[in-house]
mmCIF file of C-alpha atoms in Angstrom:
data_model
loop_
_atom_site.group_PDB
_atom_site.id
_atom_site.type_symbol
_atom_site.label_atom_id
_atom_site.label_comp_id
_atom_site.label_asym_id
_atom_site.label_seq_id
_atom_site.Cartn_x
_atom_site.Cartn_y
_atom_site.Cartn_z
ATOM 1 C CA MET U 1 8.605 9.402 -30.628
ATOM 2 C CA VAL U 2 7.973 5.998 -29.025
ATOM 3 C CA ARG U 3 4.559 4.589 -29.810
ATOM 4 C CA LEU U 4 2.351 4.056 -26.777
ATOM 5 C CA ALA U 5 1.871 0.363 -27.637
ATOM 6 C CA GLN U 6 5.646 -0.180 -27.364
ATOM 7 C CA LEU U 7 5.915 0.968 -23.740
ATOM 8 C CA PRO U 8 4.235 -1.948 -21.927
ATOM 9 C CA PRO U 9 6.207 -4.631 -23.839
ATOM 10 C CA GLN U 10 9.409 -2.738 -23.022
ATOM 11 C CA ARG U 11 8.480 -2.848 -19.344
ATOM 12 C CA LEU U 12 7.767 -6.566 -19.634
ATOM 13 C CA GLU U 13 11.192 -7.052 -21.253
ATOM 14 C CA LEU U 14 12.730 -5.207 -18.297
ATOM 15 C CA CYS U 15 10.924 -7.587 -15.912
ATOM 16 C CA LYS U 16 12.257 -10.566 -17.864
ATOM 17 C CA SER U 17 15.830 -9.172 -17.829
ATOM 18 C CA LYS U 18 15.655 -8.780 -14.036
ATOM 19 C CA GLY U 19 14.699 -12.426 -13.602
ATOM 20 C CA PHE U 20 10.984 -12.021 -12.916
ATOM 21 C CA VAL U 21 8.796 -14.984 -13.846
ATOM 22 C CA ALA U 22 5.520 -13.074 -13.885
ATOM 23 C CA ALA U 23 4.065 -9.590 -14.193
ATOM 24 C CA VAL U 24 0.844 -7.904 -13.109
ATOM 25 C CA PRO U 25 0.239 -4.849 -15.313
ATOM 26 C CA GLU U 26 -1.712 -1.929 -13.840
ATOM 27 C CA GLY U 27 -4.613 -0.017 -15.350
ATOM 28 C CA LEU U 28 -6.318 -3.006 -16.904
ATOM 29 C CA ASP U 29 -9.737 -1.629 -16.038
ATOM 30 C CA ALA U 30 -9.243 1.908 -17.380
ATOM 31 C CA TYR U 31 -12.403 1.669 -19.487
ATOM 32 C CA ALA U 32 -14.463 1.503 -16.270
ATOM 33 C CA ASN U 33 -13.032 4.804 -15.002
ATOM 34 C CA ALA U 34 -13.058 8.367 -16.279
ATOM 35 C CA ASN U 35 -10.142 7.994 -18.688
ATOM 36 C CA GLY U 36 -10.519 11.032 -20.924
ATOM 37 C CA VAL U 37 -10.172 9.118 -24.192
ATOM 38 C CA GLY U 38 -13.441 7.204 -24.369
ATOM 39 C CA LEU U 39 -12.077 3.689 -23.881
ATOM 40 C CA THR U 40 -14.736 1.009 -24.269
ATOM 41 C CA ALA U 41 -15.016 -2.469 -22.794
ATOM 42 C CA ALA U 42 -13.999 -3.872 -26.195
ATOM 43 C CA ASP U 43 -10.916 -1.612 -26.243
ATOM 44 C CA GLN U 44 -9.962 -2.923 -22.810
ATOM 45 C CA ILE U 45 -10.359 -6.579 -23.838
ATOM 46 C CA SER U 46 -8.142 -5.928 -26.851
ATOM 47 C CA TYR U 47 -5.473 -4.116 -24.814
ATOM 48 C CA ASN U 48 -5.476 -6.658 -21.972
ATOM 49 C CA THR U 49 -5.145 -9.523 -24.447
ATOM 50 C CA PHE U 50 -2.320 -7.664 -26.209
ATOM 51 C CA LEU U 51 -0.435 -7.314 -22.894
ATOM 52 C CA ALA U 52 -1.020 -10.941 -21.928
ATOM 53 C CA ASN U 53 0.269 -12.119 -25.304
ATOM 54 C CA ALA U 54 3.322 -9.844 -25.007
ATOM 55 C CA ALA U 55 4.122 -11.328 -21.582
ATOM 56 C CA HIS U 56 3.631 -14.904 -22.783
ATOM 57 C CA ASN U 57 5.856 -14.263 -25.822
ATOM 58 C CA LEU U 58 8.621 -13.390 -23.340
ATOM 59 C CA GLY U 59 7.983 -16.544 -21.317
ATOM 60 C CA LEU U 60 6.366 -14.624 -18.449
ATOM 61 C CA SER U 61 3.201 -15.558 -16.635
ATOM 62 C CA VAL U 62 0.764 -12.673 -16.443
ATOM 63 C CA GLY U 63 -1.845 -11.733 -13.871
ATOM 64 C CA LEU U 64 -4.988 -9.665 -14.217
ATOM 65 C CA MET U 65 -5.480 -7.125 -11.462
ATOM 66 C CA ASN U 66 -9.046 -5.925 -11.053
ATOM 67 C CA ASP U 67 -11.119 -5.601 -14.297
ATOM 68 C CA LEU U 68 -13.733 -7.671 -12.524
ATOM 69 C CA ASP U 69 -16.431 -7.289 -15.164
ATOM 70 C CA GLN U 70 -14.290 -8.912 -17.866
ATOM 71 C CA ILE U 71 -12.775 -11.849 -15.974
ATOM 72 C CA GLY U 72 -14.839 -14.411 -17.859
ATOM 73 C CA GLN U 73 -13.751 -13.072 -21.246
ATOM 74 C CA LEU U 74 -10.095 -12.790 -20.208
ATOM 75 C CA LEU U 75 -9.686 -16.224 -18.568
ATOM 76 C CA PRO U 76 -7.947 -17.734 -21.613
ATOM 77 C CA SER U 77 -5.334 -14.952 -21.702
ATOM 78 C CA PHE U 78 -4.299 -14.702 -18.042
ATOM 79 C CA ASP U 79 -2.525 -17.154 -15.761
ATOM 80 C CA PHE U 80 -3.682 -15.793 -12.393
ATOM 81 C CA PHE U 81 -5.686 -12.959 -10.830
ATOM 82 C CA VAL U 82 -4.967 -10.349 -8.150
ATOM 83 C CA ASN U 83 -7.452 -8.268 -6.159
ATOM 84 C CA GLU U 84 -7.256 -5.683 -3.420
ATOM 85 C CA GLU U 85 -9.882 -6.030 -0.706
ATOM 86 C CA CYS U 86 -12.445 -8.219 -2.429
ATOM 87 C CA MET U 87 -14.104 -8.989 0.918
ATOM 88 C CA LYS U 88 -14.333 -5.330 1.911
ATOM 89 C CA TYR U 89 -15.944 -4.417 -1.396
ATOM 90 C CA SER U 90 -18.010 -7.645 -1.753
ATOM 91 C CA GLU U 91 -16.141 -8.638 -4.928
ATOM 92 C CA CYS U 92 -14.752 -12.076 -4.058
ATOM 93 C CA GLY U 93 -17.667 -13.846 -5.739
ATOM 94 C CA LEU U 94 -16.771 -12.181 -9.036
ATOM 95 C CA TYR U 95 -13.725 -14.465 -9.183
ATOM 96 C CA LYS U 96 -15.965 -17.541 -9.451
ATOM 97 C CA PRO U 97 -15.033 -18.063 -13.156
ATOM 98 C CA ALA U 98 -11.349 -18.206 -12.164
ATOM 99 C CA LYS U 99 -12.119 -20.670 -9.375
ATOM 100 C CA LEU U 100 -14.106 -22.867 -11.776
ATOM 101 C CA ALA U 101 -11.192 -22.740 -14.243
ATOM 102 C CA ASN U 102 -8.755 -23.728 -11.436
ATOM 103 C CA LEU U 103 -6.780 -20.506 -11.898
ATOM 104 C CA PRO U 104 -5.196 -18.924 -8.813
ATOM 105 C CA VAL U 105 -6.598 -15.762 -7.273
ATOM 106 C CA TRP U 106 -4.568 -13.798 -4.735
ATOM 107 C CA GLN U 107 -6.038 -10.960 -2.779
ATOM 108 C CA VAL U 108 -4.914 -8.573 -0.061
ATOM 109 C CA GLU U 109 -6.939 -6.898 2.654
ATOM 110 C CA TYR U 110 -5.538 -3.751 4.280
ATOM 111 C CA GLY U 111 -5.660 -2.412 7.825
ATOM 112 C CA SER U 112 -3.570 -0.799 10.536
ATOM 113 C CA SER U 113 -3.328 -3.511 13.225
ATOM 114 C CA SER U 114 -0.283 -5.803 13.356
ATOM 115 C CA THR U 115 -2.314 -8.672 14.756
ATOM 116 C CA GLY U 116 -5.014 -8.571 12.124
ATOM 117 C CA THR U 117 -8.697 -8.144 12.734
ATOM 118 C CA THR U 118 -11.820 -10.196 13.232
ATOM 119 C CA PHE U 119 -12.660 -9.146 9.685
ATOM 120 C CA PHE U 120 -9.481 -10.732 8.337
ATOM 121 C CA GLN U 121 -10.203 -13.921 10.288
ATOM 122 C CA THR U 122 -13.516 -14.128 8.417
ATOM 123 C CA VAL U 123 -11.624 -13.621 5.153
ATOM 124 C CA CYS U 124 -9.381 -16.548 6.084
ATOM 125 C CA LYS U 125 -12.350 -18.771 6.869
ATOM 126 C CA CYS U 126 -13.724 -18.051 3.390
ATOM 127 C CA GLN U 127 -10.578 -18.581 1.321
ATOM 128 C CA SER U 128 -11.497 -22.035 0.068
ATOM 129 C CA THR U 129 -15.163 -21.114 -0.481
ATOM 130 C CA TRP U 130 -14.149 -18.217 -2.714
ATOM 131 C CA GLY U 131 -11.126 -19.894 -4.251
ATOM 132 C CA VAL U 132 -8.759 -17.105 -3.216
ATOM 133 C CA LYS U 133 -5.506 -16.893 -1.242
ATOM 134 C CA SER U 134 -5.551 -13.924 1.133
ATOM 135 C CA ILE U 135 -2.983 -11.855 2.979
ATOM 136 C CA TYR U 136 -3.313 -8.859 5.296
ATOM 137 C CA LYS U 137 -1.070 -5.809 4.986
ATOM 138 C CA TYR U 138 -0.777 -2.419 6.631
ATOM 139 C CA THR U 139 -2.176 0.525 4.745
ATOM 140 C CA SER U 140 1.212 2.210 5.175
ATOM 141 C CA ILE U 141 4.055 1.023 2.974
ATOM 142 C CA ASN U 142 6.277 -1.483 4.788
ATOM 143 C CA THR U 143 7.125 -5.168 4.758
ATOM 144 C CA PHE U 144 4.508 -6.372 7.276
ATOM 145 C CA ARG U 145 2.413 -9.242 5.941
ATOM 146 C CA LEU U 146 0.042 -11.578 7.740
ATOM 147 C CA GLU U 147 -1.112 -14.823 6.171
ATOM 148 C CA CYS U 148 -4.135 -16.790 7.245
ATOM 149 C CA ALA U 149 -3.465 -19.023 10.239
ATOM 150 C CA ALA U 150 -4.102 -22.713 9.580
ATOM 151 C CA LYS U 151 -6.791 -22.858 12.296
ATOM 152 C CA TYR U 152 -9.025 -20.503 10.290
ATOM 153 C CA LEU U 153 -8.628 -22.403 7.042
ATOM 154 C CA SER U 154 -10.587 -25.372 8.383
ATOM 155 C CA MET U 155 -13.414 -23.245 9.833
ATOM 156 C CA ALA U 156 -16.683 -22.700 8.029
ATOM 157 C CA CYS U 157 -17.172 -19.558 6.009
ATOM 158 C CA PRO U 158 -20.005 -17.561 7.649
ATOM 159 C CA TYR U 159 -23.276 -17.671 5.736
ATOM 160 C CA SER U 160 -23.280 -13.924 5.097
ATOM 161 C CA ALA U 161 -19.901 -14.216 3.375
ATOM 162 C CA ARG U 162 -20.857 -17.395 1.459
ATOM 163 C CA ARG U 163 -23.783 -15.499 -0.082
ATOM 164 C CA LEU U 164 -21.268 -13.219 -1.829
ATOM 165 C CA LEU U 165 -20.051 -16.161 -3.906
ATOM 166 C CA ALA U 166 -23.545 -16.992 -5.127
ATOM 167 C CA ASN U 167 -23.925 -13.612 -6.846
#
């Protein structure tokens, strides 16, 4: 029987063999959810660090997706960060430690309109304030992707959105 700890490194090896330069493992905030095995925050730090080290040992960069409460502790182990809908859920400010450490943060907002929304335009105006790079994607699975237009990048982040960073 294959030990559970061997599975993620095997997946990382598969990524490396396919020519990937980075990986973003899933489930790195399992301790914060009903997981059925009693995982603690300390267990999660240990596991996330284990995965990051395994990726680095293969020459891969590694990103942390979610696990917002442990970003500060995990900064030394991860090369970049990924979030889904940090503006929608008022989480963008939680990436402040990554911004201060000059580590990249990518985030995606979801919707159903091909032209984007006023909401996404606000996200674009706040990219530099939050230190994130944002894209907009459909909620359905397809290749559509909208990046922030340059005209929004030079506009001021609305005060209500700037307050989220102060938290």
